[in-house]
Amino acid sequence: MAYRITRQDLLRDLYIAFYDARRHKAKMSYVLHFEHHLKDNLEQLCDSLFNRTYSPLPSKCFIVDHPKKREVFAAQFADRVVHHLYYNYTHELFERTFIQDSYSCIAGRGTHYGIKRMYEHVRKESLNYTVPCYVLKLDIRGYFMHINRQRLLEITTRTLMKMSKHKVVSEQPATWGDIIDIDFVLWLTKEIVLLDPKISCEIVGHKSDWDGLDKNKSLFYTPEGCGLPIGNLTSQLFSNIYMNEFDQFMKRVMHCAHYGRYVDDSCTAGADREWLLSLIPPADQFLDKELGLQLHRGKIEICDVYRGFEFLGAFLKPYRIYVSNKSLARVRTRISQLDMSAHDKVFRTVNSYLGMMSHYSSYNLRREIFYNEKFISIAPLDEGLRKMYIPTNKNKNYE
């Protein structure tokens, strides 16, 4: 018999979801307001979910400029708790269906993982840089804004139904349907996926904030029934579910052994440049027919790996990986805008960038940017720089 969730179990899971949603935001006013009447708020949320009367509240819409201009729809905190609840129930199930080279929004498989995997793909395809090798880079135009919500619901529902019969662990008899209330999850999937975030949304800021934003990156200009709000945890999960269809096509049908994707950016390594070019028409046709998406023609590239190529904020070259010029420009801009009197914030910001750059060949670069009078005048930074990030002996990980 399939598992059916009880109200007590649902309330317990909501408390877990609340603390997940609260993480790193404990001092925000909307979190404090929700937490002030935590028991009542979660009881009310539990009743609406258990009785299946839950409906998401209107979102707040605004523009962010860093690291680049984007339109964000922020759900209210109660809905974020529900998003974490849904994620906790389903993410492991869905991730079992993803390819190993799906890099975004998966624990342990972020940007650094993706960069290293693509570097290894190139090394294998080029026989350790002894034969010619190229990389095909594809990008999708206005990805989040053109996801068809009905098609997404069909894909998600099909995956849930199929996986509900699969064993959670091969050595054990329990299936996903034995530990997850699939009927409840299917209902909640529909409520979240089919929501039109534009309905009754609250605009934060001025209309002028949208000046210069490409219409392909705004939900206010999307086709009817399309678009997921950037900013929601569930949107990140659903974006991977949607593009998993393309991943499977590239791996199983087009036989791209050295393929990887981060959100809507994909790379395929191959020794035959003409073969890589031949992938573009069928990929474009599949995206259009099956997912209602289009390749961004201006961002299709074929790169010679010996000259290097950019991927996920890094620049990959034979036997070394650098920080990309775009990432470096953002670091320099952010550093130049720091208020040096706010030592704690400076310390956190600088160490964040140092941690990122330490993954790449950047020894001299880090010394140039951070080991100077501007920063060593701050004693904690000086100590951290000398002991943690500026090793006296260079090794193969540093330039």
mmCIF file of C-alpha atoms in Angstrom:
data_model
loop_
_atom_site.group_PDB
_atom_site.id
_atom_site.type_symbol
_atom_site.label_atom_id
_atom_site.label_comp_id
_atom_site.label_asym_id
_atom_site.label_seq_id
_atom_site.Cartn_x
_atom_site.Cartn_y
_atom_site.Cartn_z
ATOM 1 C CA MET A 1 0.000 0.000 0.000
ATOM 2 C CA ALA A 2 1.354 3.436 -0.916
ATOM 3 C CA TYR A 3 2.398 5.761 1.873
ATOM 4 C CA ARG A 4 -0.119 8.417 2.973
ATOM 5 C CA ILE A 5 1.150 11.344 5.015
ATOM 6 C CA THR A 6 -0.507 12.150 8.347
ATOM 7 C CA ARG A 7 -1.132 15.655 9.636
ATOM 8 C CA GLN A 8 1.367 15.085 12.445
ATOM 9 C CA ASP A 9 4.080 14.047 9.987
ATOM 10 C CA LEU A 10 3.285 16.984 7.727
ATOM 11 C CA LEU A 11 3.563 19.444 10.630
ATOM 12 C CA ARG A 12 6.898 17.932 11.650
ATOM 13 C CA ASP A 13 8.169 18.262 8.078
ATOM 14 C CA LEU A 14 6.994 21.888 7.972
ATOM 15 C CA TYR A 15 9.094 22.690 11.031
ATOM 16 C CA ILE A 16 12.113 21.197 9.258
ATOM 17 C CA ALA A 17 11.269 23.182 6.126
ATOM 18 C CA PHE A 18 10.925 26.374 8.189
ATOM 19 C CA TYR A 19 14.422 26.052 9.605
ATOM 20 C CA ASP A 20 15.759 25.314 6.129
ATOM 21 C CA ALA A 21 14.077 28.449 4.754
ATOM 22 C CA ARG A 22 15.288 30.474 7.753
ATOM 23 C CA ARG A 23 18.952 29.559 7.228
ATOM 24 C CA HIS A 24 21.127 32.643 6.551
ATOM 25 C CA LYS A 25 18.039 34.866 6.861
ATOM 26 C CA ALA A 26 17.287 34.673 10.587
ATOM 27 C CA LYS A 27 17.558 38.443 11.099
ATOM 28 C CA MET A 28 15.350 39.447 8.179
ATOM 29 C CA SER A 29 12.193 41.276 9.244
ATOM 30 C CA TYR A 30 9.822 38.940 7.360
ATOM 31 C CA VAL A 31 11.415 35.904 9.046
ATOM 32 C CA LEU A 32 11.186 37.480 12.499
ATOM 33 C CA HIS A 33 7.547 38.391 11.856
ATOM 34 C CA PHE A 34 6.701 34.809 10.817
ATOM 35 C CA GLU A 35 8.687 33.337 13.708
ATOM 36 C CA HIS A 36 6.949 35.568 16.269
ATOM 37 C CA HIS A 37 3.811 33.426 15.809
ATOM 38 C CA LEU A 38 5.604 30.335 14.543
ATOM 39 C CA LYS A 39 3.287 27.681 16.004
ATOM 40 C CA ASP A 40 0.121 29.362 14.750
ATOM 41 C CA ASN A 41 1.603 30.091 11.309
ATOM 42 C CA LEU A 42 2.816 26.534 10.777
ATOM 43 C CA GLU A 43 -0.420 25.036 12.113
ATOM 44 C CA GLN A 44 -2.401 27.178 9.685
ATOM 45 C CA LEU A 45 -0.064 26.274 6.811
ATOM 46 C CA CYS A 46 -0.296 22.611 7.747
ATOM 47 C CA ASP A 47 -4.102 22.675 7.703
ATOM 48 C CA SER A 48 -4.222 24.310 4.275
ATOM 49 C CA LEU A 49 -1.775 21.775 2.857
ATOM 50 C CA PHE A 50 -3.329 18.730 4.507
ATOM 51 C CA ASN A 51 -6.845 19.768 3.418
ATOM 52 C CA ARG A 52 -5.473 20.742 -0.003
ATOM 53 C CA THR A 53 -6.784 24.288 0.155
ATOM 54 C CA TYR A 54 -3.319 25.850 -0.036
ATOM 55 C CA SER A 55 -2.777 28.552 -2.624
ATOM 56 C CA PRO A 56 0.463 30.577 -3.003
ATOM 57 C CA LEU A 57 0.365 34.232 -1.973
ATOM 58 C CA PRO A 58 1.261 37.106 -4.352
ATOM 59 C CA SER A 59 5.001 37.562 -4.929
ATOM 60 C CA LYS A 60 7.134 40.683 -4.848
ATOM 61 C CA CYS A 61 8.812 41.609 -8.123
ATOM 62 C CA PHE A 62 11.972 43.686 -8.373
ATOM 63 C CA ILE A 63 15.177 44.142 -10.348
ATOM 64 C CA VAL A 64 18.689 43.206 -9.194
ATOM 65 C CA ASP A 65 21.804 44.498 -10.927
ATOM 66 C CA HIS A 66 24.491 42.194 -9.464
ATOM 67 C CA PRO A 67 26.139 40.210 -10.968
ATOM 68 C CA LYS A 68 23.952 41.177 -13.940
ATOM 69 C CA LYS A 69 20.518 42.707 -14.420
ATOM 70 C CA ARG A 70 17.721 40.269 -13.642
ATOM 71 C CA GLU A 71 14.037 40.307 -12.824
ATOM 72 C CA VAL A 72 13.258 38.506 -9.561
ATOM 73 C CA PHE A 73 9.909 37.314 -8.208
ATOM 74 C CA ALA A 74 10.304 36.710 -4.476
ATOM 75 C CA ALA A 75 7.687 34.494 -2.855
ATOM 76 C CA GLN A 76 6.363 35.370 0.573
ATOM 77 C CA PHE A 77 8.050 33.553 3.439
ATOM 78 C CA ALA A 78 5.179 31.114 4.075
ATOM 79 C CA ASP A 79 5.426 29.999 0.444
ATOM 80 C CA ARG A 80 9.201 29.639 0.765
ATOM 81 C CA VAL A 81 8.599 27.220 3.632
ATOM 82 C CA VAL A 82 6.326 25.221 1.314
ATOM 83 C CA HIS A 83 8.997 25.306 -1.398
ATOM 84 C CA HIS A 84 11.537 23.829 1.032
ATOM 85 C CA LEU A 85 8.987 21.212 2.068
ATOM 86 C CA TYR A 86 8.492 20.206 -1.567
ATOM 87 C CA TYR A 87 12.239 20.208 -2.188
ATOM 88 C CA ASN A 88 12.904 18.030 0.866
ATOM 89 C CA TYR A 89 10.315 15.519 -0.318
ATOM 90 C CA THR A 90 11.380 15.283 -3.938
ATOM 91 C CA HIS A 91 14.881 16.521 -4.756
ATOM 92 C CA GLU A 92 16.637 13.202 -4.150
ATOM 93 C CA LEU A 93 14.049 11.356 -6.238
ATOM 94 C CA PHE A 94 14.483 13.757 -9.162
ATOM 95 C CA GLU A 95 18.279 13.864 -8.871
ATOM 96 C CA ARG A 96 18.369 10.084 -9.387
ATOM 97 C CA THR A 97 17.074 10.741 -12.908
ATOM 98 C CA PHE A 98 19.662 13.427 -13.778
ATOM 99 C CA ILE A 99 22.896 12.769 -15.628
ATOM 100 C CA GLN A 100 26.156 13.085 -13.710
ATOM 101 C CA ASP A 101 27.038 16.179 -15.695
ATOM 102 C CA SER A 102 24.048 18.265 -14.640
ATOM 103 C CA TYR A 103 25.855 20.793 -12.489
ATOM 104 C CA SER A 104 23.414 23.381 -11.186
ATOM 105 C CA CYS A 105 21.550 23.503 -7.867
ATOM 106 C CA ILE A 106 22.610 20.016 -6.748
ATOM 107 C CA ALA A 107 24.549 19.498 -3.532
ATOM 108 C CA GLY A 108 28.198 18.792 -4.323
ATOM 109 C CA ARG A 109 27.683 19.500 -8.029
ATOM 110 C CA GLY A 110 28.029 23.270 -8.365
ATOM 111 C CA THR A 111 30.233 25.486 -10.504
ATOM 112 C CA HIS A 112 33.613 24.202 -9.291
ATOM 113 C CA TYR A 113 32.468 20.618 -9.820
ATOM 114 C CA GLY A 114 31.227 21.495 -13.313
ATOM 115 C CA ILE A 115 34.481 23.210 -14.254
ATOM 116 C CA LYS A 116 36.560 20.248 -13.109
ATOM 117 C CA ARG A 117 34.294 17.766 -14.903
ATOM 118 C CA MET A 118 34.466 19.715 -18.161
ATOM 119 C CA TYR A 119 38.245 19.998 -17.822
ATOM 120 C CA GLU A 120 38.445 16.202 -17.463
ATOM 121 C CA HIS A 121 36.091 15.701 -20.426
ATOM 122 C CA VAL A 122 38.393 17.812 -22.584
ATOM 123 C CA ARG A 123 41.496 15.965 -21.381
ATOM 124 C CA LYS A 124 39.944 12.593 -22.200
ATOM 125 C CA GLU A 125 38.673 13.651 -25.619
ATOM 126 C CA SER A 126 42.003 15.274 -26.536
ATOM 127 C CA LEU A 127 43.992 12.318 -25.158
ATOM 128 C CA ASN A 128 45.614 14.639 -22.638
ATOM 129 C CA TYR A 129 45.996 17.433 -25.205
ATOM 130 C CA THR A 130 47.811 15.336 -27.792
ATOM 131 C CA VAL A 131 45.156 15.458 -30.536
ATOM 132 C CA PRO A 132 42.908 18.282 -31.820
ATOM 133 C CA CYS A 133 39.848 18.965 -29.697
ATOM 134 C CA TYR A 134 36.981 21.456 -29.762
ATOM 135 C CA VAL A 135 34.101 22.474 -27.516
ATOM 136 C CA LEU A 136 30.590 23.319 -28.703
ATOM 137 C CA LYS A 137 28.899 25.860 -26.429
ATOM 138 C CA LEU A 138 25.123 26.252 -26.550
ATOM 139 C CA ASP A 139 22.894 28.718 -24.732
ATOM 140 C CA ILE A 140 19.094 29.035 -24.609
ATOM 141 C CA ARG A 141 17.385 32.343 -25.231
ATOM 142 C CA GLY A 142 15.459 33.583 -22.169
ATOM 143 C CA TYR A 143 15.380 30.124 -20.604
ATOM 144 C CA PHE A 144 13.363 30.645 -17.405
ATOM 145 C CA MET A 145 10.932 32.960 -19.162
ATOM 146 C CA HIS A 146 10.072 30.418 -21.877
ATOM 147 C CA ILE A 147 9.593 27.257 -19.829
ATOM 148 C CA ASN A 148 6.123 25.970 -20.698
ATOM 149 C CA ARG A 149 4.448 25.325 -17.348
ATOM 150 C CA GLN A 150 1.960 22.746 -18.651
ATOM 151 C CA ARG A 151 4.740 20.812 -20.366
ATOM 152 C CA LEU A 152 6.814 21.038 -17.167
ATOM 153 C CA LEU A 153 3.892 19.632 -15.180
ATOM 154 C CA GLU A 154 3.584 16.718 -17.606
ATOM 155 C CA ILE A 155 7.308 15.911 -17.358
ATOM 156 C CA THR A 156 7.341 16.223 -13.560
ATOM 157 C CA THR A 157 4.184 14.133 -13.131
ATOM 158 C CA ARG A 158 5.496 11.414 -15.446
ATOM 159 C CA THR A 159 8.806 11.291 -13.564
ATOM 160 C CA LEU A 160 7.115 11.103 -10.155
ATOM 161 C CA MET A 161 4.825 8.287 -11.263
ATOM 162 C CA LYS A 162 7.671 6.343 -12.830
ATOM 163 C CA MET A 163 10.068 6.801 -9.913
ATOM 164 C CA SER A 164 7.397 5.962 -7.314
ATOM 165 C CA LYS A 165 7.797 2.311 -8.338
ATOM 166 C CA HIS A 166 11.608 2.360 -8.162
ATOM 167 C CA LYS A 167 13.540 1.218 -5.118
ATOM 168 C CA VAL A 168 15.082 3.947 -2.977
ATOM 169 C CA VAL A 169 18.161 1.781 -2.424
ATOM 170 C CA SER A 170 18.716 -1.216 -4.660
ATOM 171 C CA GLU A 171 19.533 -3.512 -1.712
ATOM 172 C CA GLN A 172 16.286 -2.657 0.099
ATOM 173 C CA PRO A 173 12.675 -3.459 -0.846
ATOM 174 C CA ALA A 174 11.254 0.041 -0.127
ATOM 175 C CA THR A 175 10.228 2.125 -3.138
ATOM 176 C CA TRP A 176 9.836 5.905 -3.376
ATOM 177 C CA GLY A 177 6.092 5.371 -3.192
ATOM 178 C CA ASP A 178 6.587 3.735 0.218
ATOM 179 C CA ILE A 179 8.296 6.766 1.757
ATOM 180 C CA ILE A 180 6.718 9.700 -0.112
ATOM 181 C CA ASP A 181 3.017 10.459 -0.387
ATOM 182 C CA ILE A 182 3.008 10.621 -4.179
ATOM 183 C CA ASP A 183 -0.614 11.784 -4.401
ATOM 184 C CA PHE A 184 0.120 14.709 -2.071
ATOM 185 C CA VAL A 185 3.299 15.588 -3.960
ATOM 186 C CA LEU A 186 1.480 15.436 -7.318
ATOM 187 C CA TRP A 187 -1.164 17.844 -6.024
ATOM 188 C CA LEU A 188 1.461 20.234 -4.595
ATOM 189 C CA THR A 189 3.445 20.042 -7.845
ATOM 190 C CA LYS A 190 0.415 21.275 -9.772
ATOM 191 C CA GLU A 191 -0.189 24.136 -7.323
ATOM 192 C CA ILE A 192 3.403 25.360 -7.591
ATOM 193 C CA VAL A 193 4.088 24.756 -11.278
ATOM 194 C CA LEU A 194 0.909 26.226 -12.741
ATOM 195 C CA LEU A 195 1.060 29.399 -10.643
ATOM 196 C CA ASP A 196 1.290 32.517 -12.796
ATOM 197 C CA PRO A 197 3.636 34.696 -10.693
ATOM 198 C CA LYS A 198 2.467 37.877 -12.441
ATOM 199 C CA ILE A 199 -1.023 37.621 -10.934
ATOM 200 C CA SER A 200 -1.455 40.208 -8.155
ATOM 201 C CA CYS A 201 2.322 40.559 -7.758
ATOM 202 C CA GLU A 202 3.652 43.597 -5.894
ATOM 203 C CA ILE A 203 6.115 45.703 -7.875
ATOM 204 C CA VAL A 204 8.989 46.912 -5.703
ATOM 205 C CA GLY A 205 10.875 49.903 -7.089
ATOM 206 C CA HIS A 206 10.171 52.028 -10.144
ATOM 207 C CA LYS A 207 9.279 51.211 -13.735
ATOM 208 C CA SER A 208 12.597 52.733 -14.760
ATOM 209 C CA ASP A 209 14.357 49.832 -13.008
ATOM 210 C CA TRP A 210 13.289 47.654 -15.963
ATOM 211 C CA ASP A 211 14.955 49.976 -18.505
ATOM 212 C CA GLY A 212 17.609 48.100 -20.431
ATOM 213 C CA LEU A 213 16.330 44.644 -19.444
ATOM 214 C CA ASP A 214 15.879 42.348 -22.434
ATOM 215 C CA LYS A 215 12.190 41.445 -22.877
ATOM 216 C CA ASN A 216 13.279 37.803 -23.166
ATOM 217 C CA LYS A 217 14.342 38.069 -19.509
ATOM 218 C CA SER A 218 11.056 39.410 -18.149
ATOM 219 C CA LEU A 219 7.956 37.408 -17.238
ATOM 220 C CA PHE A 220 5.789 40.364 -18.230
ATOM 221 C CA TYR A 221 6.579 39.660 -21.905
ATOM 222 C CA THR A 222 6.467 35.869 -21.953
ATOM 223 C CA PRO A 223 4.037 33.811 -24.051
ATOM 224 C CA GLU A 224 0.841 32.713 -22.304
ATOM 225 C CA GLY A 225 1.428 29.807 -19.904
ATOM 226 C CA CYS A 226 5.199 30.209 -19.903
ATOM 227 C CA GLY A 227 7.784 31.310 -17.384
ATOM 228 C CA LEU A 228 9.128 30.347 -13.959
ATOM 229 C CA PRO A 229 10.025 32.995 -11.379
ATOM 230 C CA ILE A 230 13.753 33.427 -10.807
ATOM 231 C CA GLY A 231 14.349 33.426 -7.067
ATOM 232 C CA ASN A 232 12.293 30.427 -5.927
ATOM 233 C CA LEU A 233 13.969 27.228 -4.732
ATOM 234 C CA THR A 234 11.446 25.162 -6.671
ATOM 235 C CA SER A 235 12.253 27.036 -9.889
ATOM 236 C CA GLN A 236 15.841 25.843 -9.626
ATOM 237 C CA LEU A 237 14.686 22.258 -9.176
ATOM 238 C CA PHE A 238 12.106 22.457 -11.973
ATOM 239 C CA SER A 239 14.632 24.011 -14.356
ATOM 240 C CA ASN A 240 16.802 20.906 -13.986
ATOM 241 C CA ILE A 241 13.813 18.591 -14.442
ATOM 242 C CA TYR A 242 12.851 20.422 -17.644
ATOM 243 C CA MET A 243 16.361 20.438 -19.115
ATOM 244 C CA ASN A 244 16.940 16.822 -18.126
ATOM 245 C CA GLU A 245 14.908 16.001 -21.231
ATOM 246 C CA PHE A 246 17.552 17.757 -23.327
ATOM 247 C CA ASP A 247 20.393 16.145 -21.357
ATOM 248 C CA GLN A 248 19.005 12.682 -22.064
ATOM 249 C CA PHE A 249 18.615 13.540 -25.750
ATOM 250 C CA MET A 250 22.219 14.740 -26.035
ATOM 251 C CA LYS A 251 23.611 11.740 -24.144
ATOM 252 C CA ARG A 252 21.384 8.876 -25.333
ATOM 253 C CA VAL A 253 20.320 9.935 -28.822
ATOM 254 C CA MET A 254 23.191 12.123 -30.019
ATOM 255 C CA HIS A 255 25.774 10.029 -28.103
ATOM 256 C CA CYS A 256 27.662 13.018 -26.677
ATOM 257 C CA ALA A 257 30.001 11.276 -24.240
ATOM 258 C CA HIS A 258 31.677 14.498 -23.120
ATOM 259 C CA TYR A 259 28.683 16.721 -22.449
ATOM 260 C CA GLY A 260 27.815 18.914 -19.438
ATOM 261 C CA ARG A 261 25.212 21.533 -18.558
ATOM 262 C CA TYR A 262 24.765 24.283 -15.996
ATOM 263 C CA VAL A 263 21.165 25.655 -16.051
ATOM 264 C CA ASP A 264 20.832 26.614 -19.759
ATOM 265 C CA ASP A 265 24.530 26.676 -20.699
ATOM 266 C CA SER A 266 25.896 23.443 -22.141
ATOM 267 C CA CYS A 267 29.274 22.318 -23.439
ATOM 268 C CA THR A 268 30.129 19.316 -25.585
ATOM 269 C CA ALA A 269 33.748 18.322 -26.228
ATOM 270 C CA GLY A 270 34.725 16.496 -29.399
ATOM 271 C CA ALA A 271 37.764 15.808 -31.571
ATOM 272 C CA ASP A 272 35.752 16.287 -34.784
ATOM 273 C CA ARG A 273 34.732 19.903 -35.382
ATOM 274 C CA GLU A 274 32.282 18.970 -38.152
ATOM 275 C CA TRP A 275 30.545 16.444 -35.895
ATOM 276 C CA LEU A 276 30.066 19.143 -33.255
ATOM 277 C CA LEU A 277 28.576 21.479 -35.866
ATOM 278 C CA SER A 278 26.214 18.699 -36.965
ATOM 279 C CA LEU A 279 24.771 18.573 -33.436
ATOM 280 C CA ILE A 280 23.311 22.083 -33.666
ATOM 281 C CA PRO A 281 20.295 21.443 -35.999
ATOM 282 C CA PRO A 282 18.943 18.369 -34.133
ATOM 283 C CA ALA A 283 19.525 20.050 -30.761
ATOM 284 C CA ASP A 284 17.666 23.138 -31.949
ATOM 285 C CA GLN A 285 14.831 21.036 -33.361
ATOM 286 C CA PHE A 286 14.480 18.992 -30.149
ATOM 287 C CA LEU A 287 14.380 22.100 -27.964
ATOM 288 C CA ASP A 288 11.748 23.733 -30.153
ATOM 289 C CA LYS A 289 9.520 20.683 -30.633
ATOM 290 C CA GLU A 290 9.738 19.065 -27.200
ATOM 291 C CA LEU A 291 10.337 21.985 -24.835
ATOM 292 C CA GLY A 292 9.290 25.113 -26.695
ATOM 293 C CA LEU A 293 12.754 26.636 -26.341
ATOM 294 C CA GLN A 294 15.175 28.214 -28.811
ATOM 295 C CA LEU A 295 18.949 28.333 -28.994
ATOM 296 C CA HIS A 296 20.500 31.765 -28.611
ATOM 297 C CA ARG A 297 22.081 32.068 -32.081
ATOM 298 C CA GLY A 298 24.430 34.810 -30.966
ATOM 299 C CA LYS A 299 25.957 32.609 -28.272
ATOM 300 C CA ILE A 300 26.664 29.422 -30.213
ATOM 301 C CA GLU A 301 30.433 28.884 -30.219
ATOM 302 C CA ILE A 302 32.960 26.318 -31.390
ATOM 303 C CA CYS A 303 36.154 26.771 -29.363
ATOM 304 C CA ASP A 304 39.592 25.285 -29.916
ATOM 305 C CA VAL A 305 40.557 23.950 -26.494
ATOM 306 C CA TYR A 306 44.237 24.744 -27.123
ATOM 307 C CA ARG A 307 43.311 28.433 -27.263
ATOM 308 C CA GLY A 308 41.097 28.063 -24.221
ATOM 309 C CA PHE A 309 37.393 28.556 -23.564
ATOM 310 C CA GLU A 310 35.241 30.101 -20.859
ATOM 311 C CA PHE A 311 32.887 27.997 -18.766
ATOM 312 C CA LEU A 312 31.112 28.890 -15.518
ATOM 313 C CA GLY A 313 33.308 31.856 -14.689
ATOM 314 C CA ALA A 314 36.583 30.068 -15.430
ATOM 315 C CA PHE A 315 38.879 30.009 -18.453
ATOM 316 C CA LEU A 316 40.081 26.496 -19.287
ATOM 317 C CA LYS A 317 43.403 25.995 -21.057
ATOM 318 C CA PRO A 318 45.681 22.970 -21.425
ATOM 319 C CA TYR A 319 46.937 21.881 -17.982
ATOM 320 C CA ARG A 320 45.589 24.958 -16.167
ATOM 321 C CA ILE A 321 42.417 26.817 -15.269
ATOM 322 C CA TYR A 322 42.247 30.591 -14.820
ATOM 323 C CA VAL A 323 39.649 33.012 -13.498
ATOM 324 C CA SER A 324 37.741 34.336 -16.517
ATOM 325 C CA ASN A 325 38.066 37.991 -17.497
ATOM 326 C CA LYS A 326 34.370 38.574 -16.772
ATOM 327 C CA SER A 327 34.651 37.121 -13.277
ATOM 328 C CA LEU A 328 37.848 39.038 -12.642
ATOM 329 C CA ALA A 329 36.196 42.296 -13.734
ATOM 330 C CA ARG A 330 33.354 41.705 -11.254
ATOM 331 C CA VAL A 331 35.853 41.006 -8.459
ATOM 332 C CA ARG A 332 37.795 44.206 -9.173
ATOM 333 C CA THR A 333 34.597 46.283 -9.345
ATOM 334 C CA ARG A 334 33.271 44.861 -6.085
ATOM 335 C CA ILE A 335 36.610 45.332 -4.315
ATOM 336 C CA SER A 336 36.839 48.945 -5.470
ATOM 337 C CA GLN A 337 33.418 49.648 -3.925
ATOM 338 C CA LEU A 338 34.218 48.213 -0.473
ATOM 339 C CA ASP A 339 33.907 50.459 2.577
ATOM 340 C CA MET A 340 37.254 49.764 4.219
ATOM 341 C CA SER A 341 35.989 51.001 7.588
ATOM 342 C CA ALA A 342 33.559 48.064 7.795
ATOM 343 C CA HIS A 343 36.224 45.503 8.672
ATOM 344 C CA ASP A 344 33.908 42.515 9.195
ATOM 345 C CA LYS A 345 32.200 42.973 5.826
ATOM 346 C CA VAL A 346 35.539 43.529 4.084
ATOM 347 C CA PHE A 347 36.931 40.393 5.695
ATOM 348 C CA ARG A 348 33.950 38.254 4.588
ATOM 349 C CA THR A 349 33.927 39.655 1.057
ATOM 350 C CA VAL A 350 37.655 39.319 0.478
ATOM 351 C CA ASN A 351 37.867 35.818 1.884
ATOM 352 C CA SER A 352 34.907 34.789 -0.268
ATOM 353 C CA TYR A 353 36.730 35.927 -3.407
ATOM 354 C CA LEU A 354 40.003 34.408 -2.227
ATOM 355 C CA GLY A 355 38.264 31.103 -1.625
ATOM 356 C CA MET A 356 36.777 31.177 -5.116
ATOM 357 C CA MET A 357 40.074 32.144 -6.773
ATOM 358 C CA SER A 358 42.063 29.525 -4.848
ATOM 359 C CA HIS A 359 40.414 26.835 -7.011
ATOM 360 C CA TYR A 360 42.238 28.189 -10.071
ATOM 361 C CA SER A 361 45.725 29.187 -11.191
ATOM 362 C CA SER A 362 45.700 32.574 -9.526
ATOM 363 C CA TYR A 363 48.640 32.882 -7.110
ATOM 364 C CA ASN A 364 50.100 36.052 -8.646
ATOM 365 C CA LEU A 365 46.647 37.485 -9.275
ATOM 366 C CA ARG A 366 45.651 37.124 -5.637
ATOM 367 C CA ARG A 367 48.866 38.766 -4.494
ATOM 368 C CA GLU A 368 48.309 41.659 -6.908
ATOM 369 C CA ILE A 369 44.704 42.330 -5.873
ATOM 370 C CA PHE A 370 44.712 41.589 -2.145
ATOM 371 C CA TYR A 371 48.235 41.650 -0.736
ATOM 372 C CA ASN A 372 48.724 45.409 -0.726
ATOM 373 C CA GLU A 373 48.551 48.383 1.622
ATOM 374 C CA LYS A 374 44.788 48.716 1.186
ATOM 375 C CA PHE A 375 44.165 45.346 2.853
ATOM 376 C CA ILE A 376 47.203 44.512 4.978
ATOM 377 C CA SER A 377 46.450 47.579 7.092
ATOM 378 C CA ILE A 378 43.586 45.500 8.496
ATOM 379 C CA ALA A 379 45.301 43.102 10.901
ATOM 380 C CA PRO A 380 42.829 40.137 10.618
ATOM 381 C CA LEU A 381 42.978 40.292 6.842
ATOM 382 C CA ASP A 382 46.758 40.462 6.909
ATOM 383 C CA GLU A 383 46.930 37.331 9.060
ATOM 384 C CA GLY A 384 44.353 35.512 6.942
ATOM 385 C CA LEU A 385 46.076 36.438 3.706
ATOM 386 C CA ARG A 386 49.538 35.413 4.835
ATOM 387 C CA LYS A 387 48.549 32.131 6.458
ATOM 388 C CA MET A 388 45.627 30.907 4.356
ATOM 389 C CA TYR A 389 45.858 32.253 0.846
ATOM 390 C CA ILE A 390 49.449 33.292 0.101
ATOM 391 C CA PRO A 391 51.493 30.093 0.555
ATOM 392 C CA THR A 392 55.251 30.571 0.608
ATOM 393 C CA ASN A 393 55.829 27.538 -1.608
ATOM 394 C CA LYS A 394 54.041 27.487 -4.942
ATOM 395 C CA ASN A 395 52.612 24.197 -6.126
ATOM 396 C CA LYS A 396 50.965 22.915 -9.255
ATOM 397 C CA ASN A 397 47.630 24.502 -8.325
ATOM 398 C CA TYR A 398 49.044 27.991 -8.498
ATOM 399 C CA GLU A 399 50.488 30.011 -11.282
#
